[in-house]
Coordinates of C-alpha atoms in Angstrom, one line a residue:
M1 CA -31.9 45.8 -8.4
S2 CA -28.2 46.1 -8.6
T3 CA -26.1 43.8 -10.8
F4 CA -24.5 42.2 -7.7
W5 CA -27.8 41.3 -6.1
R6 CA -29.2 40.1 -9.5
H7 CA -26.3 37.7 -9.9
T8 CA -26.6 36.6 -6.3
L9 CA -30.3 35.8 -6.7
I10 CA -29.6 33.9 -9.9
S11 CA -26.9 31.9 -8.2
L12 CA -29.2 31.0 -5.3
L13 CA -32.1 30.0 -7.5
T14 CA -29.8 27.9 -9.7
A15 CA -28.4 26.1 -6.7
A16 CA -31.9 25.5 -5.3
L17 CA -33.0 24.1 -8.7
A18 CA -30.0 21.8 -8.9
V19 CA -30.8 20.4 -5.4
R20 CA -34.4 19.9 -6.4
T21 CA -33.5 18.3 -9.7
S22 CA -31.0 16.0 -7.9
A23 CA -33.6 15.0 -5.3
T24 CA -36.2 14.3 -8.0
S25 CA -33.9 12.1 -10.1
S26 CA -32.7 10.2 -7.0
K27 CA -36.2 9.5 -5.9
S28 CA -37.1 8.3 -9.4
A29 CA -34.1 6.0 -9.5
C30 CA -34.9 4.6 -6.1
A31 CA -38.5 4.0 -7.1
Q32 CA -37.4 2.2 -10.2
L33 CA -34.8 0.1 -8.3
A34 CA -37.4 -0.8 -5.7
A35 CA -39.9 -1.8 -8.4
S36 CA -37.3 -4.0 -10.1
F37 CA -35.5 -5.3 -7.0
P38 CA -37.8 -5.0 -4.0
E39 CA -35.8 -7.3 -1.9
Y40 CA -32.5 -5.6 -2.6
T41 CA -33.5 -1.9 -2.3
T42 CA -33.8 -0.2 1.1
V43 CA -35.3 3.3 1.1
S44 CA -34.8 6.0 3.6
G45 CA -37.1 5.5 6.6
S46 CA -37.1 1.7 6.3
A47 CA -36.3 -0.4 9.4
S48 CA -32.9 -1.5 8.2
Y49 CA -31.9 1.7 6.5
T50 CA -29.8 3.2 9.3
T51 CA -27.9 -0.1 9.8
K52 CA -27.0 -0.2 6.1
I53 CA -26.0 3.4 5.9
D54 CA -23.8 3.2 9.1
S55 CA -21.9 0.2 7.8
V56 CA -18.7 2.1 7.4
W57 CA -15.4 2.2 9.3
S58 CA -15.4 6.0 9.8
Q59 CA -18.2 8.2 11.0
T60 CA -17.0 10.8 8.6
C61 CA -18.5 8.7 5.8
V62 CA -22.0 8.4 7.2
E63 CA -24.3 10.2 4.7
D64 CA -28.0 9.9 4.0
A65 CA -28.5 8.3 0.6
Y66 CA -32.1 8.2 -0.7
C67 CA -31.8 4.5 -0.9
V68 CA -29.4 1.6 -0.6
F69 CA -29.2 -0.9 -3.5
E70 CA -27.6 -4.3 -2.8
P71 CA -27.2 -6.2 -6.1
E72 CA -26.8 -10.0 -6.1
S73 CA -25.3 -10.4 -9.6
S74 CA -23.4 -8.5 -12.3
K75 CA -26.7 -8.4 -14.2
D76 CA -28.3 -6.6 -11.3
V77 CA -25.5 -4.0 -11.3
S78 CA -25.9 -3.6 -15.1
T79 CA -29.6 -2.9 -14.7
A80 CA -29.0 -0.4 -11.9
I81 CA -26.3 1.4 -13.9
G82 CA -28.9 1.8 -16.7
I83 CA -31.4 3.3 -14.3
L84 CA -28.9 5.7 -12.8
R85 CA -27.6 6.8 -16.1
K86 CA -31.0 7.5 -17.6
T87 CA -32.2 9.4 -14.5
K88 CA -28.9 11.2 -14.2
T89 CA -28.8 10.1 -10.6
K90 CA -25.6 10.4 -8.5
F91 CA -24.4 7.3 -6.7
A92 CA -21.6 5.8 -4.6
V93 CA -20.2 2.3 -4.6
R94 CA -19.2 0.5 -1.3
S95 CA -17.2 -2.7 -1.0
G96 CA -16.0 -2.9 2.6
G97 CA -16.4 0.8 3.6
H98 CA -12.9 1.0 5.0
M99 CA -11.7 4.2 3.2
P100 CA -12.4 7.0 5.6
N101 CA -12.6 9.9 3.1
P102 CA -16.1 11.4 3.0
G103 CA -17.9 10.4 -0.2
A104 CA -15.5 7.6 -1.1
N105 CA -18.1 5.0 -0.2
S106 CA -21.1 7.1 0.8
I107 CA -23.3 9.8 -0.8
S108 CA -25.9 12.3 0.3
H109 CA -29.1 12.6 -1.7
G110 CA -28.1 9.8 -4.2
V111 CA -28.1 6.1 -4.4
L112 CA -25.6 3.9 -2.4
I113 CA -24.7 0.7 -4.2
S114 CA -23.6 -1.7 -1.5
L115 CA -21.8 -4.8 -3.0
S116 CA -22.3 -6.8 0.2
R117 CA -24.4 -9.5 -1.6
L118 CA -21.7 -10.1 -4.2
N119 CA -19.9 -12.6 -2.1
T120 CA -18.7 -15.3 -4.5
L121 CA -15.9 -17.6 -3.3
E122 CA -15.0 -20.3 -5.8
L123 CA -11.8 -22.1 -6.8
T124 CA -11.0 -23.1 -10.3
A125 CA -10.7 -26.9 -10.9
N126 CA -6.9 -26.8 -10.5
H127 CA -7.2 -24.5 -7.4
E128 CA -4.7 -22.0 -8.9
V129 CA -7.2 -19.2 -9.1
V130 CA -9.9 -18.1 -6.7
H131 CA -13.0 -16.1 -7.8
I132 CA -13.8 -13.4 -5.1
G133 CA -16.8 -11.2 -4.9
P134 CA -16.2 -7.5 -4.0
G135 CA -18.6 -7.7 -1.1
L136 CA -16.3 -9.9 1.0
R137 CA -13.6 -8.8 3.5
W138 CA -10.2 -10.3 3.5
Y139 CA -10.9 -12.3 6.7
D140 CA -13.7 -14.1 4.9
V141 CA -11.3 -14.9 2.0
Y142 CA -8.4 -16.1 4.2
T143 CA -10.5 -18.4 6.4
W144 CA -12.3 -19.9 3.5
L145 CA -9.1 -20.6 1.5
A146 CA -7.4 -22.1 4.6
D147 CA -9.6 -25.2 4.3
Y148 CA -7.8 -25.8 1.0
K149 CA -4.4 -24.9 2.6
L150 CA -4.2 -21.9 0.2
T151 CA -4.1 -18.2 0.5
T152 CA -3.8 -15.1 -1.8
A153 CA -2.0 -11.8 -1.6
G154 CA -4.8 -9.7 -0.2
G155 CA -5.0 -7.1 2.5
R156 CA -3.2 -7.3 5.8
F157 CA -6.3 -6.6 8.1
G158 CA -9.4 -8.7 8.1
P159 CA -12.1 -6.1 8.1
V160 CA -10.8 -4.4 5.0
G161 CA -13.0 -4.9 1.9
V162 CA -11.7 -6.8 -1.1
G163 CA -12.7 -4.3 -3.8
G164 CA -11.2 -1.0 -2.6
L165 CA -7.9 -2.5 -1.7
L166 CA -7.4 -4.2 -5.1
L167 CA -8.4 -1.2 -7.2
G168 CA -6.0 1.0 -5.2
G169 CA -3.0 -1.4 -5.7
G170 CA -2.9 -3.0 -2.3
I171 CA 0.0 -3.5 0.2
N172 CA 0.2 -7.1 1.4
Y173 CA 2.4 -9.5 3.4
Y174 CA 4.0 -11.1 0.3
G175 CA 4.9 -8.0 -1.8
S176 CA 8.6 -8.7 -2.2
K177 CA 7.6 -11.9 -4.0
V178 CA 4.4 -11.0 -5.8
G179 CA 4.1 -7.2 -6.0
W180 CA 1.0 -5.2 -5.2
S181 CA -2.1 -7.2 -4.4
A182 CA -3.6 -6.0 -7.7
N183 CA -0.7 -7.7 -9.6
N184 CA -2.2 -11.0 -8.5
V185 CA -5.5 -10.4 -10.1
V186 CA -5.7 -12.4 -13.4
N187 CA -9.1 -11.2 -14.4
F188 CA -11.6 -8.5 -13.5
E189 CA -15.3 -8.9 -14.3
V190 CA -16.5 -5.3 -14.8
V191 CA -19.9 -3.6 -15.5
L192 CA -19.2 -0.6 -17.7
A193 CA -21.1 2.7 -17.8
D194 CA -23.2 1.4 -20.8
G195 CA -24.3 -1.6 -18.8
S196 CA -22.2 -4.1 -20.7
I197 CA -20.4 -6.8 -18.6
V198 CA -16.8 -7.5 -19.8
Q199 CA -13.8 -9.4 -18.7
A200 CA -10.4 -7.6 -18.4
N201 CA -7.3 -9.7 -18.3
A202 CA -4.0 -10.3 -20.1
S203 CA -5.7 -11.3 -23.4
S204 CA -9.0 -9.4 -23.3
N205 CA -9.5 -5.6 -22.8
T206 CA -5.8 -5.5 -21.8
D207 CA -5.7 -1.7 -21.5
L208 CA -8.6 -1.8 -19.0
Y209 CA -6.8 -4.6 -17.2
W210 CA -3.8 -2.4 -16.8
A211 CA -5.8 0.6 -15.6
L212 CA -7.8 -1.3 -13.0
K213 CA -4.6 -2.2 -11.2
G214 CA -4.4 1.0 -9.2
G215 CA -6.8 3.2 -11.2
S216 CA -9.6 2.9 -8.7
Q217 CA -13.3 3.2 -9.5
N218 CA -13.0 5.3 -12.7
F219 CA -13.9 2.7 -15.3
G220 CA -16.8 0.7 -14.1
I221 CA -18.0 -1.5 -11.2
V222 CA -15.9 -4.6 -10.7
T223 CA -18.2 -7.5 -9.7
R224 CA -15.6 -10.3 -9.4
Y225 CA -11.9 -10.5 -8.9
D226 CA -10.0 -13.7 -10.0
M227 CA -6.8 -14.0 -8.0
K228 CA -3.8 -16.3 -8.0
T229 CA -3.6 -18.6 -5.1
F230 CA -0.6 -20.2 -3.4
A231 CA 0.0 -22.8 -0.8
I232 CA 0.1 -21.6 2.8
Q233 CA 2.3 -22.9 5.5
N234 CA 2.7 -22.2 9.2
V235 CA 4.2 -18.7 9.9
W236 CA 5.8 -16.8 12.7
G237 CA 4.1 -13.6 13.6
G238 CA 2.0 -11.5 15.9
T239 CA 1.7 -8.0 17.3
L240 CA 4.2 -6.4 19.6
A241 CA 3.7 -3.3 21.7
Y242 CA 6.6 -1.5 23.4
P243 CA 7.0 1.0 26.2
A244 CA 7.5 4.7 25.3
T245 CA 10.9 4.5 26.9
S246 CA 11.9 2.2 24.0
L247 CA 11.1 4.8 21.3
D248 CA 14.8 5.2 20.2
A249 CA 15.4 1.5 19.9
Y250 CA 12.1 1.1 18.1
I251 CA 12.8 3.8 15.5
H252 CA 16.3 2.3 15.0
A253 CA 14.5 -1.1 14.4
V254 CA 12.2 0.5 11.8
A255 CA 15.3 2.1 10.0
N256 CA 17.1 -1.2 10.2
F257 CA 14.3 -3.3 8.7
S258 CA 13.4 -0.8 5.9
S259 CA 17.0 -0.3 4.6
P260 CA 17.7 -2.3 1.4
D261 CA 20.3 -4.3 3.2
G262 CA 18.3 -4.7 6.4
G263 CA 15.5 -7.1 7.3
S264 CA 13.3 -6.2 4.4
A265 CA 15.9 -7.8 2.1
D266 CA 14.5 -11.2 3.2
P267 CA 11.4 -11.7 1.0
L268 CA 9.8 -13.8 3.6
A269 CA 9.7 -11.0 6.2
A270 CA 7.0 -8.4 6.5
A271 CA 6.6 -5.6 9.1
D272 CA 3.9 -3.0 9.7
P273 CA 5.4 -0.8 12.4
L274 CA 3.4 2.2 13.7
L275 CA 3.8 4.8 16.3
L276 CA 0.6 5.8 18.1
M277 CA 0.4 9.1 20.0
Y278 CA -2.1 10.9 22.1
P279 CA -0.9 14.5 21.7
N280 CA -3.0 15.8 24.6
T281 CA -1.2 13.7 27.1
S282 CA 2.1 13.2 25.2
Q283 CA 1.5 9.5 25.5
I284 CA 3.4 7.5 22.9
Q285 CA 2.9 3.8 22.1
P286 CA 5.3 2.1 19.6
A287 CA 3.9 -1.1 18.1
A288 CA 4.5 -3.5 15.2
V289 CA 2.7 -6.2 13.4
L290 CA 5.4 -8.7 12.3
L291 CA 5.1 -11.7 10.0
Y292 CA 7.7 -14.2 8.7
N293 CA 6.3 -16.6 6.1
A294 CA 8.0 -19.7 7.4
A295 CA 7.7 -21.6 10.7
I296 CA 10.9 -20.1 12.1
E297 CA 11.1 -18.8 15.7
N298 CA 12.5 -15.3 16.1
P299 CA 13.7 -14.9 12.5
A300 CA 16.9 -12.9 12.0
A301 CA 15.2 -10.5 9.5
L302 CA 13.0 -9.2 12.3
K303 CA 15.6 -9.4 15.1
A304 CA 15.8 -5.6 15.6
F305 CA 12.1 -5.6 16.6
I306 CA 12.2 -8.9 18.6
D307 CA 15.2 -7.7 20.7
I308 CA 13.2 -4.8 22.2
P309 CA 11.5 -5.8 25.4
A310 CA 7.8 -5.6 24.7
V311 CA 4.9 -4.9 27.1
S312 CA 2.8 -7.3 25.1
D313 CA 3.9 -9.9 22.5
S314 CA 1.7 -12.4 20.7
A315 CA 4.3 -13.5 18.1
A316 CA 4.6 -17.2 17.8
V317 CA 4.8 -20.0 15.2
R318 CA 1.1 -20.5 14.2
T319 CA -1.1 -21.1 11.2
F320 CA -1.6 -18.1 8.9
T321 CA -5.4 -18.3 9.7
N322 CA -4.6 -17.9 13.4
F323 CA -2.5 -14.9 12.6
A324 CA -5.3 -13.5 10.4
V325 CA -7.8 -13.9 13.2
E326 CA -5.7 -11.7 15.4
Q327 CA -5.7 -9.0 12.7
N328 CA -9.5 -9.3 12.6
S329 CA -10.0 -8.2 16.3
S330 CA -12.7 -5.9 17.5
S331 CA -10.4 -2.9 17.5
Y332 CA -10.2 -3.1 13.7
W333 CA -14.0 -3.3 13.4
D334 CA -14.9 -0.3 15.7
R335 CA -17.2 2.0 13.8
S336 CA -17.9 4.5 16.5
S337 CA -15.1 7.0 15.7
R338 CA -14.2 9.6 13.1
R339 CA -11.1 8.7 11.1
S340 CA -8.8 10.0 8.4
F341 CA -5.8 8.9 6.3
W342 CA -3.0 11.0 4.7
A343 CA 0.0 9.6 2.9
T344 CA 3.4 10.4 1.5
A345 CA 6.6 8.5 0.8
V346 CA 10.3 8.7 1.5
K347 CA 13.3 6.7 0.4
A348 CA 14.1 3.7 2.5
T349 CA 17.0 5.2 4.4
P350 CA 17.6 5.6 8.1
E351 CA 17.8 9.4 7.7
A352 CA 14.3 9.4 6.2
V353 CA 12.9 7.3 9.0
Y354 CA 14.4 9.6 11.7
L355 CA 13.3 12.7 9.8
A356 CA 9.7 11.5 9.5
N357 CA 9.5 10.4 13.1
T358 CA 10.8 13.6 14.6
T359 CA 8.6 15.8 12.3
F360 CA 5.5 13.8 13.1
I361 CA 5.9 14.0 16.9
Q362 CA 6.8 17.7 16.9
A363 CA 3.9 18.6 14.6
A364 CA 1.4 16.7 16.8
M365 CA 2.6 18.4 20.0
E366 CA 2.7 21.8 18.4
Q367 CA -0.6 21.7 16.5
V368 CA -3.1 19.4 18.1
S369 CA -2.1 18.8 21.7
D370 CA -5.2 20.6 22.9
L371 CA -7.5 18.0 21.3
S372 CA -8.3 15.5 24.1
D373 CA -10.1 13.0 21.8
L374 CA -7.4 12.6 19.2
L375 CA -5.3 9.5 18.6
T376 CA -2.8 10.0 15.8
S377 CA -0.2 7.6 14.3
I378 CA 2.4 7.2 11.7
T379 CA 2.9 3.9 10.0
Y380 CA 6.1 2.9 8.1
Q381 CA 5.3 0.5 5.1
T382 CA 8.3 -0.8 3.3
I383 CA 8.1 -1.3 -0.5
T384 CA 11.3 -3.1 -1.7
E385 CA 13.0 -3.2 -5.1
D386 CA 12.0 -6.8 -5.3
W387 CA 8.3 -5.7 -4.8
L388 CA 8.5 -3.3 -7.8
D389 CA 10.4 -5.9 -9.9
A390 CA 7.6 -8.4 -9.2
A391 CA 4.9 -5.9 -10.1
R392 CA 6.5 -5.3 -13.5
A393 CA 7.2 -9.0 -14.0
S394 CA 3.5 -9.7 -13.5
G395 CA 2.6 -7.5 -16.5
G396 CA 2.7 -4.1 -14.9
D397 CA 0.1 -1.8 -13.6
A398 CA -1.0 1.9 -13.6
I399 CA 1.1 2.6 -10.5
D400 CA 4.2 1.8 -12.6
L401 CA 7.0 2.6 -10.2
D402 CA 10.6 2.0 -11.4
P403 CA 12.6 -0.5 -9.4
A404 CA 15.8 1.4 -10.4
D405 CA 14.6 4.2 -8.1
G406 CA 15.1 2.0 -5.1
A407 CA 13.1 0.9 -2.1
F408 CA 10.9 3.4 -0.3
L409 CA 8.5 3.8 2.6
V410 CA 4.8 4.6 2.3
L411 CA 4.1 6.8 5.3
L412 CA 0.5 6.7 6.6
I413 CA -0.7 9.4 8.9
S414 CA -3.9 8.0 10.5
N415 CA -6.2 9.9 12.9
T416 CA -9.0 8.7 15.2
W417 CA -11.3 11.2 17.1
T418 CA -14.9 11.6 18.1
N419 CA -15.8 15.3 18.1
A420 CA -17.0 16.5 14.6
D421 CA -16.1 20.0 15.6
H422 CA -12.5 18.9 15.4
D423 CA -12.7 17.8 11.8
D424 CA -11.1 20.9 10.2
R425 CA -8.4 21.1 12.8
I426 CA -7.4 17.5 12.1
V427 CA -7.4 18.0 8.3
S428 CA -5.1 21.0 8.7
F429 CA -2.8 19.1 11.0
S430 CA -2.6 16.2 8.5
E431 CA -1.9 18.4 5.5
N432 CA 0.7 20.3 7.5
V433 CA 2.6 17.3 8.8
I434 CA 2.6 15.8 5.3
A435 CA 3.9 19.1 3.8
E436 CA 6.6 19.3 6.5
I437 CA 7.8 15.8 6.0
E438 CA 7.9 16.3 2.2
S439 CA 9.7 19.6 2.5
K440 CA 12.4 18.3 4.8
A441 CA 12.7 15.1 2.8
R442 CA 13.3 17.1 -0.4
A443 CA 16.0 19.1 1.3
A444 CA 17.7 15.9 2.5
N445 CA 17.3 14.3 -0.9
V446 CA 15.2 11.4 0.6
Y447 CA 11.8 12.3 -0.8
Y448 CA 10.0 9.7 -2.9
P449 CA 7.3 11.1 -5.2
F450 CA 4.4 8.7 -4.6
V451 CA 1.1 8.9 -2.8
N452 CA -0.5 5.5 -2.1
L453 CA -4.1 5.8 -3.1
N454 CA -5.4 3.5 -0.4
D455 CA -3.8 5.7 2.3
A456 CA -4.4 9.1 0.7
G457 CA -6.3 12.0 2.1
P458 CA -9.2 13.6 0.2
S459 CA -7.2 16.6 -1.0
Q460 CA -4.3 14.5 -2.3
A461 CA -3.7 13.5 -5.9
P462 CA -2.3 10.0 -6.1
F463 CA -2.7 9.5 -9.9
K464 CA -0.3 12.4 -10.6
T465 CA 2.5 10.3 -8.9
Y466 CA 1.9 7.2 -10.9
G467 CA 4.7 6.3 -13.4
K468 CA 6.6 9.5 -12.6
G469 CA 3.5 11.4 -13.9
Q470 CA 3.2 9.4 -17.1
S471 CA 0.4 7.1 -16.2
L472 CA -2.3 9.8 -15.8
R473 CA -2.7 10.6 -19.5
K474 CA -2.9 6.9 -20.4
L475 CA -5.5 6.4 -17.7
K476 CA -7.6 9.3 -19.0
T477 CA -7.5 7.8 -22.5
I478 CA -8.6 4.4 -21.3
R479 CA -11.4 6.0 -19.2
K480 CA -12.7 7.9 -22.3
K481 CA -12.7 4.6 -24.2
Y482 CA -14.7 2.6 -21.7
D483 CA -16.8 5.5 -20.2
P484 CA -17.0 8.1 -23.0
S485 CA -19.9 9.9 -21.3
G486 CA -18.0 10.2 -18.0
V487 CA -20.6 8.4 -15.8
F488 CA -17.9 7.4 -13.3
Q489 CA -16.5 11.0 -13.2
T490 CA -19.8 13.0 -12.8
L491 CA -22.5 10.7 -11.5
S492 CA -20.2 8.9 -9.1
P493 CA -18.3 11.9 -7.7
G494 CA -16.6 10.3 -4.6
G495 CA -13.1 8.9 -4.3
F496 CA -10.2 9.8 -6.5
K497 CA -11.1 10.9 -10.0
L498 CA -9.1 11.1 -13.2
G499 CA -10.9 14.2 -14.5
A500 CA -11.6 15.2 -18.0

């Protein structure tokens, strides 16, 4: 037998053995979980198994775990981590299942830990802090807090899960006053790799507290988030959709709002403008979700959007809960499609907005216009200097962006399609359009070196952009302290990892 064929055979046998070993350990872990938690463990083939596995926003994340474990307490999580560690079983952790990257909240031939039963909602005696379980979605949180005339700086869309958003930083409607959503967490309850349950806050495990604000699931499983609350009042807001003929006016409105001296300078104003496009038909749909955190009709800060004649317009003075209900519509819950996110950032200048818009439209028409099932979009998310000041004033975070570098826009390229045969094409398109925007932005001196983790594609490296590249080493040091054996790097392989 030649050396080539000998090495090939050894490689094949090694791979087969690894698969068999993985299957054996996973089945052993599932058997132990089922024995300890029969009501909380669902094995493959059970009546409810498919429903639990399919409970994700994107079909790209549907994978066949050997079993699904749904703990009801941090102690349950601790016991499960012990079983998974001892059996060397790979696992994934799911909060709301909104991240569309394969493996981020799903796993093949391992154990899926679904946090859906960890649904605590409690206020402290003075109502200044709310205890939130990671199994909740932001709609649940907002509607519950509304009974107390309170809210918190959580996600903008109801179906998004609590846990993933907070561990990735979190863009919210109040950022210019309170920073990232994670900056409003005063305490994390965490189950570490050794099974211990710890609290991370400004006085206890302070390094872990810093790391969890943007560091994702690299340190443990967070089983409770304690967040600051604040009084809620009536707001003005809603969703506006515009005709394609208004594209120029719409893009000018985006540029106007995002500029440091534009509408975003008003800390009460928030805008989530997105341009939707069907490349196959060249159909374009500009739209914007607008919110003003006061009961003021047609606020001046959002005038550029308001002045464009809309084909539909739900904006009005209303309760925040009513606004939140609108952002919890069935379109945000649809789980029948395949989806993907990719992100980059540019400085908050009109030139950067026009550059990104033109590049996106041209790339879509040139690269994916033959895909009849594709809906693609670009969203312009403004992060102000005040936002970054507030983040640092709260005690800082792993994201650690310098307010002195100015305001910027997080650009999200989002894709929705149905045909799995188109997966690779859409990945290539997404990577290409991001690369083109970044290349042109660098040439025009409007590039901002940041990748928002919650909007990032699977091949992107958000941690390298944190703190101008300085946060990653500190994150790795903290990871080694709290997870010295690398359980959350090797046994939980999905999502964004810090590495060795």
